[in-house]
mmCIF file of C-alpha atoms in Angstrom:
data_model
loop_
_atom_site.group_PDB
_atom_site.id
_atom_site.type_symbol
_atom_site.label_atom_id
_atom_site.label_comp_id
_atom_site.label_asym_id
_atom_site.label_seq_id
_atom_site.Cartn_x
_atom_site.Cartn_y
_atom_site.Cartn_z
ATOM 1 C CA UNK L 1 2.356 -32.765 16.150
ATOM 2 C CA UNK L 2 2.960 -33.920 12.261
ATOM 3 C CA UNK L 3 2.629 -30.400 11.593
ATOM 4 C CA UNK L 4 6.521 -29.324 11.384
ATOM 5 C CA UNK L 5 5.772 -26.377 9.410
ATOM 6 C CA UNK L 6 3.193 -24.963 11.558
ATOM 7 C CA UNK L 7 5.664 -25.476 14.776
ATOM 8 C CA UNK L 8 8.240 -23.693 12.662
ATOM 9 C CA UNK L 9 5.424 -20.742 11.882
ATOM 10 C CA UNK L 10 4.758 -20.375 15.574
ATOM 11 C CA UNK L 11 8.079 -20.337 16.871
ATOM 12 C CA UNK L 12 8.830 -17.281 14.556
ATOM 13 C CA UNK L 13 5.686 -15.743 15.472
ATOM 14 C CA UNK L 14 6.585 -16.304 19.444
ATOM 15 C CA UNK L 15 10.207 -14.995 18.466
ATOM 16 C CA UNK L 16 9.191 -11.717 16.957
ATOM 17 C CA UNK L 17 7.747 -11.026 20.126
ATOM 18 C CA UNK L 18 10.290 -9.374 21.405
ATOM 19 C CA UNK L 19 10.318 -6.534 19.398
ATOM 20 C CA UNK L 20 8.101 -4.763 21.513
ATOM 21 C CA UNK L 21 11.309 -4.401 23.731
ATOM 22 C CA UNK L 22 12.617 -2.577 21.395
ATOM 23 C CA UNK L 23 12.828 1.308 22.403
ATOM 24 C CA UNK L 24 13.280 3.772 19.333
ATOM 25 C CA UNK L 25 14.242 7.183 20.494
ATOM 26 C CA UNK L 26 11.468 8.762 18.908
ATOM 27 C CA UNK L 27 7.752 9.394 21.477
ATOM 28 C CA UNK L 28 4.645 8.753 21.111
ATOM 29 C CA UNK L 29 2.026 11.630 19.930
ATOM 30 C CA UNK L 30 2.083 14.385 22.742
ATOM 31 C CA UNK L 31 4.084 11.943 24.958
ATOM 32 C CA UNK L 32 7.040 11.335 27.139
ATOM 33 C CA UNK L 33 6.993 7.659 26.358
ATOM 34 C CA UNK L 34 9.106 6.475 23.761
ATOM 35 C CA UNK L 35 7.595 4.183 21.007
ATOM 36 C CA UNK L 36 9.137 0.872 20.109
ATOM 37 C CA UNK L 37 9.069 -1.068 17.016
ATOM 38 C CA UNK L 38 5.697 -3.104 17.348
ATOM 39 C CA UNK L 39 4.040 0.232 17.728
ATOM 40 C CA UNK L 40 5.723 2.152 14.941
ATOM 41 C CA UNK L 41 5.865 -0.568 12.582
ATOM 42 C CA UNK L 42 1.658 -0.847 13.202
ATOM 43 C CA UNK L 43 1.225 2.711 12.644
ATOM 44 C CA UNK L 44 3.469 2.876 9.880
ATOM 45 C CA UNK L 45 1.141 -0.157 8.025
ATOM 46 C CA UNK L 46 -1.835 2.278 8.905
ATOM 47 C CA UNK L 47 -0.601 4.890 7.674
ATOM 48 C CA UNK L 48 0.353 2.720 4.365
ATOM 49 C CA UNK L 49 -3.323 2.176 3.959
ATOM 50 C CA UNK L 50 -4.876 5.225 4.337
ATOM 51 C CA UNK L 51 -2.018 7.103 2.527
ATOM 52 C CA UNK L 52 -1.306 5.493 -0.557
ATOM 53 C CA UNK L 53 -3.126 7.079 -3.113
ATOM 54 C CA UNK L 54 -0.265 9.734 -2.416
ATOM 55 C CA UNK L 55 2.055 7.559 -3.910
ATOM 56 C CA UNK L 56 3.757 8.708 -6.886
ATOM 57 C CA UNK L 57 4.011 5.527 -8.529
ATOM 58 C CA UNK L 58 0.990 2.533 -8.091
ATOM 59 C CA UNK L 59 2.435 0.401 -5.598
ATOM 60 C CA UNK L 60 1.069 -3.264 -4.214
ATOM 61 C CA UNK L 61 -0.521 -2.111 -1.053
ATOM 62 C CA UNK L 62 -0.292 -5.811 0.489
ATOM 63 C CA UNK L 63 3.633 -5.626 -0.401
ATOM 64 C CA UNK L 64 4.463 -2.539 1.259
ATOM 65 C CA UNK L 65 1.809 -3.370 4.356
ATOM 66 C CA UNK L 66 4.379 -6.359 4.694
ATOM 67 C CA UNK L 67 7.622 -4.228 4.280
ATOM 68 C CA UNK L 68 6.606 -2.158 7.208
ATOM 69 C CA UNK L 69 5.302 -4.711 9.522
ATOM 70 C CA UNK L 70 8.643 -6.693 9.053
ATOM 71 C CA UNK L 71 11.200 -3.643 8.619
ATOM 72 C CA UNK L 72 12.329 -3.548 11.838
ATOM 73 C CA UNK L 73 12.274 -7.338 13.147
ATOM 74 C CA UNK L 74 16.228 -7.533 12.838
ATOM 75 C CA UNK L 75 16.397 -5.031 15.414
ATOM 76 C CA UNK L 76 15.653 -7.671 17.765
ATOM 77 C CA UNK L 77 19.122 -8.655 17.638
ATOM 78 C CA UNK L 78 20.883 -5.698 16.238
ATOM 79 C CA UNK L 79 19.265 -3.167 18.185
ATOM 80 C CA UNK L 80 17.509 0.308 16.865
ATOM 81 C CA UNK L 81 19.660 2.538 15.863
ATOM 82 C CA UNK L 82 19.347 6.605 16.043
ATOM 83 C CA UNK L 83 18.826 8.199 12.622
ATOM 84 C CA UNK L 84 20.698 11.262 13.391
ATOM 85 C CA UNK L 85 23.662 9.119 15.032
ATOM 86 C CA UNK L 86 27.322 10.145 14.332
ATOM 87 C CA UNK L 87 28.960 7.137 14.607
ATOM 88 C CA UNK L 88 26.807 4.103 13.859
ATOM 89 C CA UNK L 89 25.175 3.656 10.311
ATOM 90 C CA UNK L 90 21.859 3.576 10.709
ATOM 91 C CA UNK L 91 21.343 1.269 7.396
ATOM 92 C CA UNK L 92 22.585 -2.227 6.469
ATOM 93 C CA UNK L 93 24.578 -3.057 9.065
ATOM 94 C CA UNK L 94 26.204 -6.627 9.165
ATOM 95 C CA UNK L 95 24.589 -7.232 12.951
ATOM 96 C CA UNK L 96 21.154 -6.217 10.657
ATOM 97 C CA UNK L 97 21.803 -9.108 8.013
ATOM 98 C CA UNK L 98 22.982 -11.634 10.503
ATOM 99 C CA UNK L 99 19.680 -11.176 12.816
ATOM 100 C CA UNK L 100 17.372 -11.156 9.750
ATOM 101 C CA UNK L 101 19.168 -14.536 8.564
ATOM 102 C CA UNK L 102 18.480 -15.499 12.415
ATOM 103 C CA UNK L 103 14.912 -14.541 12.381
ATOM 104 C CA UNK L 104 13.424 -15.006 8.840
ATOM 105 C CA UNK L 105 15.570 -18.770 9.300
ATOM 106 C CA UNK L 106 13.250 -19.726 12.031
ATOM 107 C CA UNK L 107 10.306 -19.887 9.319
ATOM 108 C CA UNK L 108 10.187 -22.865 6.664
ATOM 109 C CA UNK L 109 12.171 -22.109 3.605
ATOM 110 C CA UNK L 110 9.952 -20.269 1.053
ATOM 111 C CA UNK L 111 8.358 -17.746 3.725
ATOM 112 C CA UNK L 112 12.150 -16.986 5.170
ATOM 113 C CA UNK L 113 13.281 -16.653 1.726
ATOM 114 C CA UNK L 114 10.001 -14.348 0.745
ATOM 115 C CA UNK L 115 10.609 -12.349 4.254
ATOM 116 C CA UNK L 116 14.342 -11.627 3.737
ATOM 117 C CA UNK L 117 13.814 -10.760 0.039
ATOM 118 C CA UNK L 118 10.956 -8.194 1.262
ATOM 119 C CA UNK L 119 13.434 -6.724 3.926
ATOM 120 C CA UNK L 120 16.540 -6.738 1.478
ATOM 121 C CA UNK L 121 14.368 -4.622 -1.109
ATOM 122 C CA UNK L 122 13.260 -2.448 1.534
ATOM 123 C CA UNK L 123 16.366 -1.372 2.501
ATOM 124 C CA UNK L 124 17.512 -1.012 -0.980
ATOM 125 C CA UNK L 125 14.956 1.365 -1.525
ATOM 126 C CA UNK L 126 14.622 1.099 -5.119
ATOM 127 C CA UNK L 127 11.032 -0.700 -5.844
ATOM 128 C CA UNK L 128 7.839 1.664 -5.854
ATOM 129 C CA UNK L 129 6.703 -0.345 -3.145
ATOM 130 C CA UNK L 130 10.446 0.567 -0.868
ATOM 131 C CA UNK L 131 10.129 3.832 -1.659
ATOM 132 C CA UNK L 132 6.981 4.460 -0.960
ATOM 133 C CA UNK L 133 7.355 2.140 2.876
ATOM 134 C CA UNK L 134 10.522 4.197 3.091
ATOM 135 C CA UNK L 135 8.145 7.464 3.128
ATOM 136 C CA UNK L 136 6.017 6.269 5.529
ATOM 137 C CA UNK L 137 8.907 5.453 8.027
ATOM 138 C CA UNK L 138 10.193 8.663 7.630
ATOM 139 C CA UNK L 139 6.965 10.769 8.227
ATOM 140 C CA UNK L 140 5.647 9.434 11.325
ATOM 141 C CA UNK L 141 8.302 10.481 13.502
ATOM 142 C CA UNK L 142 8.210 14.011 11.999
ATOM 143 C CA UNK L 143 4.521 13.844 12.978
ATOM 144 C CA UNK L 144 5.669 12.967 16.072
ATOM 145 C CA UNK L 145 8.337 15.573 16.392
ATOM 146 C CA UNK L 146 5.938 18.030 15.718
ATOM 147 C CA UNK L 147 3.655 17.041 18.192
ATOM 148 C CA UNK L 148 6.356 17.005 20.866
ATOM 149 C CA UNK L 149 7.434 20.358 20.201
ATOM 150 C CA UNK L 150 10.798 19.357 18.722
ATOM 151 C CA UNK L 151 10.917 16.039 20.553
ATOM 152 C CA UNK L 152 14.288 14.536 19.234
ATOM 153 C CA UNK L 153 15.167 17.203 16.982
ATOM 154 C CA UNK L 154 15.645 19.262 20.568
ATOM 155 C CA UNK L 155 16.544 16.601 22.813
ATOM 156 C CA UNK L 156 19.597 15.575 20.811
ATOM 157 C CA UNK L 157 20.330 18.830 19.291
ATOM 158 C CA UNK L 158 19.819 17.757 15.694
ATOM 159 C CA UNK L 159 19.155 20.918 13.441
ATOM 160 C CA UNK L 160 17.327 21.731 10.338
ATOM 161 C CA UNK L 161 19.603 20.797 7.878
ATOM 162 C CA UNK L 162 20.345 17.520 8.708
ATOM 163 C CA UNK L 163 16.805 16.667 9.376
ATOM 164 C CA UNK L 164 15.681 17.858 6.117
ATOM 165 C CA UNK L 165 18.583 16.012 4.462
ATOM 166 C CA UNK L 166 16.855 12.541 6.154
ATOM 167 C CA UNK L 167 13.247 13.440 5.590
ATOM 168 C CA UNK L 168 14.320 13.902 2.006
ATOM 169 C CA UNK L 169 13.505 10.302 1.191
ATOM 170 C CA UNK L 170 9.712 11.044 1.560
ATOM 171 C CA UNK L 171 10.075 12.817 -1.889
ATOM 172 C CA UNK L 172 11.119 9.714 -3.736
ATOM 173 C CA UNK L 173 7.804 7.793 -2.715
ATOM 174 C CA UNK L 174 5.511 10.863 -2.752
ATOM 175 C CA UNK L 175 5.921 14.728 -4.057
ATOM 176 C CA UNK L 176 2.189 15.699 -2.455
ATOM 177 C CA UNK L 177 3.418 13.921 1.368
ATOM 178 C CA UNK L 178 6.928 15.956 0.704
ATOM 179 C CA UNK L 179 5.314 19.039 -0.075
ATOM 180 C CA UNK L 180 3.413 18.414 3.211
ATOM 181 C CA UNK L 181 7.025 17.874 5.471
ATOM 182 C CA UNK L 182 8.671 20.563 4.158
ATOM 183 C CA UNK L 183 5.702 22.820 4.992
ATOM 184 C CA UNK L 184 5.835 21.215 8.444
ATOM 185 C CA UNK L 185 10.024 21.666 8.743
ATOM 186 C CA UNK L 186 9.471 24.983 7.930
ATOM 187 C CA UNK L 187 6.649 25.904 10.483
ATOM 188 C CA UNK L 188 8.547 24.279 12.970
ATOM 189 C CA UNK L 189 11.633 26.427 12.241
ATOM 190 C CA UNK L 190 9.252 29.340 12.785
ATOM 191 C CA UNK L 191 8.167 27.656 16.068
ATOM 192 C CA UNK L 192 11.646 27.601 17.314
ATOM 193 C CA UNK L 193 11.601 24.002 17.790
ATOM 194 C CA UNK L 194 14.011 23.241 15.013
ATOM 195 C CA UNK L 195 16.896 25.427 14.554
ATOM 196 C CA UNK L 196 18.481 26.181 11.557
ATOM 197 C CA UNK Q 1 -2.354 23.655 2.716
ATOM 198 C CA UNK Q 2 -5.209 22.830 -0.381
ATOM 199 C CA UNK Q 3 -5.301 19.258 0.170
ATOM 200 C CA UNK Q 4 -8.126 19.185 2.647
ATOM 201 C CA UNK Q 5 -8.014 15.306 2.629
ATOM 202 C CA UNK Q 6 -4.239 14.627 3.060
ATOM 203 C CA UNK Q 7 -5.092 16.546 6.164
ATOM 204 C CA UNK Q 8 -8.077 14.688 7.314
ATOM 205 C CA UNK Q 9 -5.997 12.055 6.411
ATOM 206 C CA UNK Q 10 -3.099 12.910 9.302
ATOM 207 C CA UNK Q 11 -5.764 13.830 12.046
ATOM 208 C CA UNK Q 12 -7.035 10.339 11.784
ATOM 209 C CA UNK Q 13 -3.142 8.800 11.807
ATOM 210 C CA UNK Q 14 -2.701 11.106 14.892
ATOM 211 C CA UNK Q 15 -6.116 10.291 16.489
ATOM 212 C CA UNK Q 16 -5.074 6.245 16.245
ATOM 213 C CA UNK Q 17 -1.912 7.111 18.199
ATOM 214 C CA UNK Q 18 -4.044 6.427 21.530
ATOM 215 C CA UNK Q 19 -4.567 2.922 20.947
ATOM 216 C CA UNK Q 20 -0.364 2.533 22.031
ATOM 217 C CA UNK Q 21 -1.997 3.411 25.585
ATOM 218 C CA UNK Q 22 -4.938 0.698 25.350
ATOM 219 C CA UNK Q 23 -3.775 -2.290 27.818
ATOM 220 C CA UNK Q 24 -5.276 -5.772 27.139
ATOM 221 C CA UNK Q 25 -5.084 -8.052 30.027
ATOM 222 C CA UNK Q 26 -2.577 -10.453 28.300
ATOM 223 C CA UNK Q 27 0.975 -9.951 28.857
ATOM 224 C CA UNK Q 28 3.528 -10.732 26.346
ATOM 225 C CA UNK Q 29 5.289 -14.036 25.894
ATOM 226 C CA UNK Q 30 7.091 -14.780 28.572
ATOM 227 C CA UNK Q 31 6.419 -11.409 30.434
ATOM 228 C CA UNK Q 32 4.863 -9.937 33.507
ATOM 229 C CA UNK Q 33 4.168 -6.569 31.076
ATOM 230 C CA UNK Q 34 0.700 -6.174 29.595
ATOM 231 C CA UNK Q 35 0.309 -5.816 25.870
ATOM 232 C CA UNK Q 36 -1.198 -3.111 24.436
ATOM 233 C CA UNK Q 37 -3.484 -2.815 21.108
ATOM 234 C CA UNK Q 38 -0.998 -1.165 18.770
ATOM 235 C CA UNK Q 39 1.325 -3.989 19.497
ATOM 236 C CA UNK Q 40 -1.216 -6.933 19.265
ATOM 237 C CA UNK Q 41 -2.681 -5.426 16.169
ATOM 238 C CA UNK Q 42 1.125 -5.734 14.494
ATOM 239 C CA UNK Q 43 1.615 -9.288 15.726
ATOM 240 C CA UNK Q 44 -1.867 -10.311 14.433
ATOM 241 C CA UNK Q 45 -1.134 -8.804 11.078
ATOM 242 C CA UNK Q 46 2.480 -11.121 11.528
ATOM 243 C CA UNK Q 47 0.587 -13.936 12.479
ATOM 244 C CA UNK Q 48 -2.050 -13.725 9.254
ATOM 245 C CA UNK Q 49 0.927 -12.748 6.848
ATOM 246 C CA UNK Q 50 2.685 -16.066 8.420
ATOM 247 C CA UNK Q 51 -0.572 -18.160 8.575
ATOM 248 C CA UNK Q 52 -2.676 -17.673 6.262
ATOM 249 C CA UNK Q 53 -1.889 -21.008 4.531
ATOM 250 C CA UNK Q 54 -3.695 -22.677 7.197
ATOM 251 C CA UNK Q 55 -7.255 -21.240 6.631
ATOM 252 C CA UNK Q 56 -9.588 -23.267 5.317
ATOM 253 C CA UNK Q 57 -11.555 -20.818 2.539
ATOM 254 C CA UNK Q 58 -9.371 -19.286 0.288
ATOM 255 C CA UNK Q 59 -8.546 -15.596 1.872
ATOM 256 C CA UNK Q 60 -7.613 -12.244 0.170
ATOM 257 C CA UNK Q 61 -4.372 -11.726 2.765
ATOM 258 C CA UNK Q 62 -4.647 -7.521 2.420
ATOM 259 C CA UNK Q 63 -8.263 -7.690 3.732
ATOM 260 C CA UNK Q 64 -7.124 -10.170 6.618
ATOM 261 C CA UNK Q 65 -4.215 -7.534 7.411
ATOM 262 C CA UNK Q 66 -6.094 -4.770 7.348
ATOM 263 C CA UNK Q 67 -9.059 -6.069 9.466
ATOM 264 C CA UNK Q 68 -6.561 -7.043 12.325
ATOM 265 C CA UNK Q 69 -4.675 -3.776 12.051
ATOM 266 C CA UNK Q 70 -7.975 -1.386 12.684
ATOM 267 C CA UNK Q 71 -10.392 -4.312 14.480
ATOM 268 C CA UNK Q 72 -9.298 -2.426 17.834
ATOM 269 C CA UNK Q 73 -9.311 1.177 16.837
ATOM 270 C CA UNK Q 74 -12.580 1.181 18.941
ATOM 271 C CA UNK Q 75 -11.058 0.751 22.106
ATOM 272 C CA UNK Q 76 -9.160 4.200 21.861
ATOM 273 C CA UNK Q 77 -12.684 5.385 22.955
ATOM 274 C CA UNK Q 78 -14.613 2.302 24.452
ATOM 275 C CA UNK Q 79 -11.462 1.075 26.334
ATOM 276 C CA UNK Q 80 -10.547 -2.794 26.465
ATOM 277 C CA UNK Q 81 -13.401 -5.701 27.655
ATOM 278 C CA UNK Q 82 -11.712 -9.068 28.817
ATOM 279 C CA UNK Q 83 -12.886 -11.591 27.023
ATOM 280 C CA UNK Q 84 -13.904 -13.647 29.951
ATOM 281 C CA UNK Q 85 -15.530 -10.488 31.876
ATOM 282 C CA UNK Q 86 -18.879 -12.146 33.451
ATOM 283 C CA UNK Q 87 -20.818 -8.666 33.720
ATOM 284 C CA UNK Q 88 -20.119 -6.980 29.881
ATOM 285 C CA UNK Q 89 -20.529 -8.376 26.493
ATOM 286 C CA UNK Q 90 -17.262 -8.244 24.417
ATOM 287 C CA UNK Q 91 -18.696 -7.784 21.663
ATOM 288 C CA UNK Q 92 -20.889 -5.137 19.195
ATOM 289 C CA UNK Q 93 -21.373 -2.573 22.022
ATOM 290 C CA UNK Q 94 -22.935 0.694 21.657
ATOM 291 C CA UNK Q 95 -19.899 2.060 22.470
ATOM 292 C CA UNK Q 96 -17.577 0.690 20.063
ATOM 293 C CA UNK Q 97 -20.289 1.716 17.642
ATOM 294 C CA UNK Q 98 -20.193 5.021 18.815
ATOM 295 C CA UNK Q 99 -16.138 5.053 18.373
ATOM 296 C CA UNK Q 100 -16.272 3.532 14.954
ATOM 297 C CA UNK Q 101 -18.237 6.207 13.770
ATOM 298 C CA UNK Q 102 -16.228 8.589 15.494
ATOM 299 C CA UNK Q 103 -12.668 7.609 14.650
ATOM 300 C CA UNK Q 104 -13.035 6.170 11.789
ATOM 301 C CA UNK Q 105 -15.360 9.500 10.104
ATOM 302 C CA UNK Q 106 -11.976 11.546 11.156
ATOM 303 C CA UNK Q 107 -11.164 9.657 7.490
ATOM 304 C CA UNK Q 108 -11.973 11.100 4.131
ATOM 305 C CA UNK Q 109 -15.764 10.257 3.111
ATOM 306 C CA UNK Q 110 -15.029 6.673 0.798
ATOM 307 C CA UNK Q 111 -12.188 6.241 3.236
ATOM 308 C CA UNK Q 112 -14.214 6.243 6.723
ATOM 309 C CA UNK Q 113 -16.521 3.939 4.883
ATOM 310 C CA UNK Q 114 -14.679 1.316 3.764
ATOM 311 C CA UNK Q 115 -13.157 1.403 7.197
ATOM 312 C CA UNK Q 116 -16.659 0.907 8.897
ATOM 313 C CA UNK Q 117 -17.375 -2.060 6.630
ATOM 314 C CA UNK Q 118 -14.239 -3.760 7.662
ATOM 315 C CA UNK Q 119 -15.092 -3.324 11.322
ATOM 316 C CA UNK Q 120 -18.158 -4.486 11.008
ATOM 317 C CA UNK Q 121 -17.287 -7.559 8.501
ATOM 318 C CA UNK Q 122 -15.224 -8.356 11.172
ATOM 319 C CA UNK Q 123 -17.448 -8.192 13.796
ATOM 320 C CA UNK Q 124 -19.949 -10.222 12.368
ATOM 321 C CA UNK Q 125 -17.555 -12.867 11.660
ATOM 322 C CA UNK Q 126 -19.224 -14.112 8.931
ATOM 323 C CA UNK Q 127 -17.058 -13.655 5.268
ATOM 324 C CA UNK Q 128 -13.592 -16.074 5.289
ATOM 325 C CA UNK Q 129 -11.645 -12.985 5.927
ATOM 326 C CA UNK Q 130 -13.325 -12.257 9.212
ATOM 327 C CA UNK Q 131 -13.052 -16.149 10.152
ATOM 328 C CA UNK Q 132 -9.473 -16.133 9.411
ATOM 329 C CA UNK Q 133 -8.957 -12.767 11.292
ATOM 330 C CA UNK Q 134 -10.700 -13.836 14.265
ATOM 331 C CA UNK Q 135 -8.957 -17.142 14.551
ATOM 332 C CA UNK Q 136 -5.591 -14.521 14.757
ATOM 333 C CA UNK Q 137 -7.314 -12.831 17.171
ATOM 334 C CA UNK Q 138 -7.876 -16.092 19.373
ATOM 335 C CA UNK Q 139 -4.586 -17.552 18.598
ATOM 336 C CA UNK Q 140 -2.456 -14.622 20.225
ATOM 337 C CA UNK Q 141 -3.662 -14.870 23.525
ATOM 338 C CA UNK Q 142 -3.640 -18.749 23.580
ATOM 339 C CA UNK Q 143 0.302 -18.564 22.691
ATOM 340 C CA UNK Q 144 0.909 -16.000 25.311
ATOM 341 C CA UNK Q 145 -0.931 -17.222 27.996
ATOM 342 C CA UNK Q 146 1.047 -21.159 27.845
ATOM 343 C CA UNK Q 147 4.487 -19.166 27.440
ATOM 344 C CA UNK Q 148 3.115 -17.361 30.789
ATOM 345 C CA UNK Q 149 2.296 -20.760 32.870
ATOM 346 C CA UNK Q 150 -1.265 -19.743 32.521
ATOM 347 C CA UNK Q 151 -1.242 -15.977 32.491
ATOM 348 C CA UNK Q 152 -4.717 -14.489 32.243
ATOM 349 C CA UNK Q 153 -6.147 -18.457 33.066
ATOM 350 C CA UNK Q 154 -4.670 -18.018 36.610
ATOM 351 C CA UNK Q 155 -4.951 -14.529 37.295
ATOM 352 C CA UNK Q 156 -8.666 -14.861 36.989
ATOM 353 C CA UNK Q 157 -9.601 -17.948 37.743
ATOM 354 C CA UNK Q 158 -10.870 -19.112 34.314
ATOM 355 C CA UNK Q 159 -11.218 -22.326 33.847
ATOM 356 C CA UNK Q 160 -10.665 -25.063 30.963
ATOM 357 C CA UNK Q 161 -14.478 -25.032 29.459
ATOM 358 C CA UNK Q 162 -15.001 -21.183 29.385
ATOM 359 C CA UNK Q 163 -11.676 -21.296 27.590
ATOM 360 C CA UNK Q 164 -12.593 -23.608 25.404
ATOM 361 C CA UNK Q 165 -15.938 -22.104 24.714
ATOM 362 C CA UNK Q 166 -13.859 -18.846 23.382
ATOM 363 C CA UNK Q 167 -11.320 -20.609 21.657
ATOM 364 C CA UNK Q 168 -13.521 -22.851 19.526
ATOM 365 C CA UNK Q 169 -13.846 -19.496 17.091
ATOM 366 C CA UNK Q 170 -10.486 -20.780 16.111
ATOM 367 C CA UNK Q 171 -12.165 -23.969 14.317
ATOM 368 C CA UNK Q 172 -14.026 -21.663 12.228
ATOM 369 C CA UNK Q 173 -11.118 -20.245 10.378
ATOM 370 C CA UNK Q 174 -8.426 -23.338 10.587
ATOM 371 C CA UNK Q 175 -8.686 -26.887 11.329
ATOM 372 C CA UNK Q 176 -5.595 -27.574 11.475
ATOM 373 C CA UNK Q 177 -4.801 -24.255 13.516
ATOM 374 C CA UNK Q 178 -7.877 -25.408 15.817
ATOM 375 C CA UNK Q 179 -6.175 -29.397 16.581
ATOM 376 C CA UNK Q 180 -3.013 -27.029 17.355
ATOM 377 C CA UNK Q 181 -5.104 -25.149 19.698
ATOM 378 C CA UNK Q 182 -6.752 -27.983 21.393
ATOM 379 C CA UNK Q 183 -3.254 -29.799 21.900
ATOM 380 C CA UNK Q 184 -2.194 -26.948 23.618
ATOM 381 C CA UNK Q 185 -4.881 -26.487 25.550
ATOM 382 C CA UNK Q 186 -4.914 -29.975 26.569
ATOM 383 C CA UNK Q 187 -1.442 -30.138 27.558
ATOM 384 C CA UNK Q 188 -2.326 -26.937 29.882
ATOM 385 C CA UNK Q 189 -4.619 -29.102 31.542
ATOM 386 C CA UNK Q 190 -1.941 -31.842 32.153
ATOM 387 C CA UNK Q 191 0.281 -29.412 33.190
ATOM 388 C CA UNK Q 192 -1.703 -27.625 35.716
ATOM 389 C CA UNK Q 193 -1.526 -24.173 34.572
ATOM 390 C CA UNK Q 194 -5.425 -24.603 33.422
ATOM 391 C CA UNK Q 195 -8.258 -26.135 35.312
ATOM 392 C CA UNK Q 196 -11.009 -28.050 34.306
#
């Protein structure tokens, strides 16, 4: 092959592969089998697309389709870790950084530089486009939640406060989506399957 | 809640849940697990995002990305057709029709039609971005199936021409992805893990 940029391209591409090992704690809709990152990070790009217009701010579509499709490729080697966990930062991590220089490196230079650029804003959260990807990441497992009468929220104990304090974020991408969680937080309270 | 369409707009987003459970025949790289839609939707949209360089007509990337994330949504209610199945078509069944409509009118009015259109465009396989999407769509499998010493090839007893035959959609979107694709499948040959 003359092609070295292409092999590079498909060696990432057979990499990334493996984050459909990955096991986040959250289920599926009405499910006892846990999602993992392929899955959520396709529904979360879904979700982009039918739900921005709920943005607060206009946002790039294609940009924040591509922030949610990569978000979670450095948990291939850093592992996913529980939103509501006590002693591990869920955010930034070094082990994060290292595996996205591991993974984004694989690709020629201006793609891994593009790719790690998209995931460091991301993360920062500050761009239209983060916050608005950041929403969407944090409203699928509350859909899911709900769905699983409590899911996490009652299989790890994690109460109201705390879980409104996370699903918080949705408000700084969208005030019409937030309205729409709290609503939900609140009718699950009533449902008993978050305590306060 | 007043927003009727924010709401229509989560039944659909729950609805497209069930596609996690749709198994493909393929198994992942390297892997004796079968992959399901959700998850090759997300490393098609990876694979365009990473590729699209390679296509031949200029492409708009978003319409790429979003064809491969919803060209599937069908199977949540007309299930999964191997591409090599002797006794159904793959493609354009009543069915899938039927599940297009279906699914995709869960959606807001302008919403559920755009969707359609993008189904169909892709289907039809006519416009760049179909090409392009379709050559994803080929390209997946191909990878997978040399990273499993044959995988779907030898399970079934396919042979090197019928591959061939299916993979030649490839050459429609890329040359130079299609001269990858041939390489590879030649050097299956030579390795044994396809037959002529």
């Amino acid at each position: 092959m003359k092609n070295e940029k292409l092999l590079q391209q498909i060696d990432f591409i057979r990499e990334i592969d493996k984050i459909k090992y990955i096991q986040r704690k959250t289920k599926l809709f009405n499910s006892d089998r846990r999602e993992n990152d392929a899955e959520h990070s396709w529904h979360l790009a879904m979700m982009a697309m039918v739900l921005h217009e709920h943005s607060d701010d206009p946002v790039d579509l294609l940009k924040v389709i591509k922030m949610v499709l990569i978000h979670d490729i450095v948990e291939i080697d850093a592992g996913d870790t529980f939103i509501y966990d006590q002693h591990k930062n869920h955010d930034n991590t070094d082990e994060e950084m290292k595996g996205a220089e591991r993974i984004f490196g694989l690709l020629p230079e201006a793609q891994a530089k593009e790719m790690m650029e998209l995931w460091k804003e991301f993360e920062a959260g500050h761009s239209n486009e983060a916050k608005f990807a950041k929403s969407m990441d944090r409203l699928e497992p509350l859909l899911q939640n709900v769905s699983n009468n409590g899911g996490t929220w009652k299989e790890f104990g994690v109460k109201y406060q705390a879980v409104y304090n996370k699903k918080k974020v949705i408000e700084q991408g969208s005030n019409s989506l937030w309205e729409y969680a709290e609503e939900l937080l609140d009718k699950s309270v009533e449902r008993g399957i978050l305590k306060k």
